[in-house]
Amino acid sequence: MEDGNTILTITGSDSTGGSGVQADIKTISELGGYAVSVVTSITLQNTLGIQEFYDLPARIVQGQIEAIVNDMQPEIVKIGMVRRVDVLRVIVDTLSRHRPRHIIYDPILYSSKGERLMDDEVLAEIRRLLVPLCTLVIEKRRNRHGAGNAYASAIAVFLSQGESLATAQERAEAYMESLQSRLSGLQGRGQELYSEFLSLLKKHIHTNNDVAYYADRLNVSPRYLAQVCKREGKSSPKQIIDSFLIQELKQALLAPARTLKQVAYDYGFSSQAHFTKFFRKMEGITPSQYRKQK
């Protein structure tokens, strides 16, 4: 089967839908094209960033491409994230034999959060093997996964509709202007969750200084809470909890009527010695020394 509007996208998977094969399919379909896909990598990610990659073996990627091109014969191919040299080589080999009318390459060097997505060896081989096959390589200012992703997909659709390369780029620029607000809106609930975390700390720091407790109260995993705190507060949840706790302890020590033992137990320490050890680690002096200074 051959259809001029069929576009093959070869890239990674993004479970948030903000980029990757999911976004390609969405963009291509929205603009009237028909998307077929080959997945190169599976990611563990959310709106805070990528936690882990699983790069599919080269033979699996090759099998996906051949299954599509032998049957559907797409004339337009859009390539995104390729992280392995052996995967790159099977892509180049298969497309060299298939010879589509246009190959659009969006060099995914960094994620939208700034993570490096390929090493120097892969980049060198891309320049040597893939770039010579391409109709267009998306310019550097768009090479973060997300913005360039949609732009390249839009160009592919307009080329499939018979537009010249120059016209396809102009129409893709116009499309990107309308899309930009939607792309920038993909923020998840990070800011809201961080504010909720700080509010809970103020209420419960006297009795709870365990990260798992706050994650459970917020109905998220400790790992997700750590990602939120890193992005919004530039610190780990434990560092934020300890910072809140030390401020509370310093305030409590200003009340001379409260013994060190009382302060320790009021704030959940198992013993006065445990309290002293924590305070010295945070402040460089013991609670008794701090109280004398004040």
XYZ file of C-alpha atoms in Angstrom:
294
model
C 0.000 0.000 0.000
C 1.351 3.423 -0.912
C -0.165 6.690 0.265
C 1.454 10.082 -0.283
C 0.194 11.273 3.103
C 1.757 8.364 5.021
C 4.618 9.577 7.199
C 7.001 7.269 9.028
C 8.353 8.611 12.301
C 11.401 6.884 13.795
C 12.078 8.067 17.330
C 11.767 7.343 21.051
C 8.668 6.983 23.171
C 7.609 9.739 25.587
C 4.870 8.603 27.948
C 3.900 12.200 28.774
C 2.918 12.818 25.142
C 4.909 16.047 25.053
C 7.435 14.735 22.538
C 8.580 11.472 20.993
C 6.465 9.168 18.887
C 3.279 10.086 20.769
C 3.661 13.773 19.916
C 4.605 12.948 16.315
C 1.443 10.913 15.817
C -0.622 13.694 17.388
C 0.912 16.434 15.218
C 0.798 14.438 11.994
C -2.822 13.418 12.554
C -3.868 16.946 13.522
C -2.452 18.309 10.269
C -4.112 15.699 8.079
C -1.323 13.157 7.611
C -1.307 9.453 8.410
C 1.389 8.450 10.903
C 3.165 5.119 11.081
C 5.900 4.646 13.627
C 9.082 2.880 14.678
C 10.215 3.146 18.304
C 13.961 3.364 19.008
C 13.921 3.907 22.785
C 11.494 3.585 25.655
C 11.814 6.122 28.452
C 10.799 6.227 32.076
C 9.753 9.841 32.391
C 7.189 12.345 33.507
C 6.837 16.110 33.206
C 9.838 16.566 35.529
C 12.276 14.772 33.255
C 13.698 11.445 32.109
C 14.694 8.933 34.783
C 15.829 6.006 32.639
C 16.191 4.784 29.040
C 15.713 1.401 27.447
C 17.185 1.502 23.937
C 15.643 -1.186 21.760
C 18.035 -3.664 20.106
C 19.048 -2.864 16.529
C 17.366 -5.986 15.117
C 14.046 -4.947 16.677
C 14.300 -1.450 15.214
C 15.246 -2.890 11.825
C 12.325 -5.318 11.946
C 9.903 -2.486 12.703
C 11.193 -0.384 9.795
C 11.115 -3.211 7.287
C 7.610 -4.257 8.310
C 6.373 -0.721 7.607
C 8.320 0.169 4.459
C 7.681 -3.148 2.727
C 3.939 -2.781 3.223
C 3.080 0.927 3.386
C 6.003 2.452 1.457
C 6.018 5.870 3.144
C 7.558 8.593 1.003
C 8.229 10.912 3.947
C 10.349 9.836 6.917
C 10.922 11.886 10.040
C 13.761 10.776 12.346
C 14.179 11.867 15.949
C 15.945 10.228 18.876
C 18.618 7.679 17.935
C 20.982 6.823 20.802
C 22.965 3.806 19.564
C 25.396 3.424 16.680
C 24.106 -0.024 15.706
C 20.547 1.296 15.618
C 21.653 4.239 13.492
C 23.329 1.904 11.006
C 20.252 -0.277 10.479
C 18.135 2.852 9.991
C 20.559 4.212 7.398
C 20.870 0.844 5.652
C 17.119 0.277 5.417
C 16.302 3.800 4.262
C 19.135 3.746 1.712
C 17.483 0.713 0.128
C 13.954 2.109 0.414
C 14.889 5.614 -0.813
C 11.962 7.729 0.459
C 11.326 11.053 -1.252
C 12.138 13.113 1.859
C 13.966 12.402 5.121
C 13.599 15.037 7.844
C 16.017 14.718 10.745
C 15.417 16.449 14.066
C 18.721 15.923 15.952
C 17.564 15.234 19.484
C 20.673 16.158 21.463
C 18.961 17.236 24.682
C 15.601 16.688 26.336
C 13.296 19.615 27.056
C 14.728 19.545 30.619
C 18.344 19.720 29.422
C 19.413 16.070 29.765
C 21.996 14.929 27.179
C 20.417 12.192 25.052
C 23.289 10.886 22.906
C 27.046 10.536 23.167
C 29.760 11.909 20.886
C 30.277 8.621 19.029
C 26.646 8.471 17.950
C 26.715 12.126 16.943
C 29.805 11.606 14.773
C 28.222 8.632 13.008
C 25.012 10.583 12.442
C 26.982 13.307 10.689
C 28.814 10.741 8.578
C 25.987 8.350 7.693
C 22.574 9.935 8.204
C 22.930 13.621 7.384
C 23.903 13.001 3.712
C 20.559 11.211 3.201
C 18.450 14.031 4.617
C 16.333 16.587 2.811
C 16.451 18.770 5.906
C 18.185 18.751 9.285
C 16.332 20.888 11.822
C 18.423 23.860 12.895
C 20.186 23.952 16.234
C 17.871 26.391 17.983
C 15.114 23.777 17.808
C 17.103 20.731 18.851
C 15.501 20.248 22.258
C 13.044 17.392 22.315
C 9.547 18.903 22.116
C 9.671 22.105 20.056
C 11.822 20.705 17.239
C 9.801 17.511 17.424
C 6.541 19.239 16.454
C 8.243 21.499 13.907
C 9.836 18.560 12.078
C 6.579 16.608 12.098
C 4.710 19.586 10.657
C 7.252 19.974 7.842
C 6.889 16.274 7.061
C 3.115 16.619 6.746
C 3.287 19.642 4.449
C 5.876 17.917 2.253
C 3.547 14.928 2.006
C 0.865 17.316 0.737
C 3.082 18.330 -2.174
C 4.443 21.605 -0.823
C 7.979 22.724 -1.645
C 10.517 22.569 1.159
C 10.462 26.362 1.584
C 6.654 26.484 1.761
C 6.529 23.499 4.106
C 8.906 25.297 6.476
C 6.846 28.504 6.335
C 3.636 26.637 7.130
C 5.364 24.722 9.913
C 6.542 28.003 11.470
C 2.964 29.271 11.473
C 1.769 26.038 13.040
C 4.424 26.290 15.754
C 3.240 29.745 16.740
C -0.230 28.370 17.410
C 1.171 25.341 19.229
C 3.647 27.107 21.495
C 1.192 27.897 24.254
C 0.180 24.245 24.463
C 3.784 23.042 24.645
C 4.669 25.494 27.395
C 1.584 24.444 29.349
C 2.825 20.891 29.929
C 4.035 21.453 33.484
C 2.313 18.717 35.460
C 1.338 19.445 39.067
C 4.870 20.069 40.312
C 4.434 23.603 41.662
C 1.146 22.757 43.335
C 2.597 19.607 44.891
C 5.655 21.478 46.169
C 3.438 24.074 47.853
C 1.380 21.303 49.444
C 4.582 19.673 50.701
C 5.724 22.900 52.373
C 2.303 23.376 53.958
C 2.379 19.855 55.370
C 5.863 20.454 56.747
C 4.688 23.487 58.689
C 1.866 21.452 60.226
C 3.680 18.203 60.971
C 7.394 18.967 61.403
C 6.979 18.531 65.185
C 5.975 14.913 64.801
C 7.194 13.696 61.412
C 10.498 14.190 59.619
C 10.349 11.151 57.350
C 10.180 11.639 53.565
C 7.944 8.585 53.130
C 5.344 10.095 55.482
C 4.991 13.239 53.381
C 5.003 11.331 50.098
C 2.195 9.155 51.431
C 0.198 12.186 52.558
C 0.604 13.703 49.087
C -0.320 10.398 47.420
C 2.901 10.239 45.373
C 6.006 8.073 45.499
C 9.087 9.308 47.402
C 10.921 9.279 44.074
C 8.395 11.608 42.452
C 8.458 13.912 45.469
C 12.253 14.037 45.158
C 11.957 15.062 41.505
C 9.501 17.823 42.379
C 11.684 19.151 45.197
C 14.776 19.098 43.017
C 13.048 21.147 40.319
C 11.045 23.528 42.487
C 13.235 23.825 45.585
C 16.693 22.878 44.257
C 17.057 20.456 47.180
C 16.078 16.936 48.155
C 12.977 16.380 50.333
C 15.243 15.327 53.220
C 17.289 18.522 52.943
C 14.110 20.610 52.971
C 12.720 18.697 55.957
C 15.985 19.093 57.866
C 16.070 22.806 57.070
C 12.532 23.257 58.409
C 13.335 21.159 61.454
C 16.505 23.022 62.400
C 14.691 26.353 62.268
C 11.996 24.985 64.570
C 14.602 23.588 66.950
C 16.508 26.858 67.108
C 13.285 28.664 67.931
C 12.447 26.108 70.627
C 15.881 26.515 72.222
C 15.171 30.198 72.792
C 12.656 29.197 75.491
C 14.874 28.690 78.580
C 12.174 26.843 80.494
C 12.329 23.892 78.075
C 15.101 21.442 78.800
C 17.132 19.923 75.984
C 15.512 16.585 76.731
C 12.039 18.108 76.378
C 12.927 19.726 73.057
C 14.363 16.446 71.805
C 11.248 14.445 72.610
C 8.857 17.191 71.463
C 10.378 16.972 67.984
C 10.443 13.210 67.713
C 14.084 12.439 68.515
C 14.663 9.087 70.169
C 17.052 10.607 72.705
C 18.801 13.802 73.694
C 22.007 12.371 72.219
C 20.290 11.864 68.871
C 19.006 15.444 68.994
C 22.494 16.771 69.809
C 24.080 14.798 66.975
C 21.555 16.138 64.448
C 21.924 19.724 65.673
C 25.730 19.593 65.530
C 25.609 18.176 61.987
C 23.354 21.014 60.823
C 24.841 23.943 62.761
C 28.367 22.909 63.713
C 27.694 23.418 67.428
C 25.702 21.591 70.120
C 22.245 22.743 71.292
C 23.787 23.804 74.615
C 26.388 25.940 72.858
C 23.711 27.499 70.659
C 21.569 28.322 73.675
C 24.524 29.965 75.448
C 25.262 32.103 72.388
C 21.700 33.392 72.439
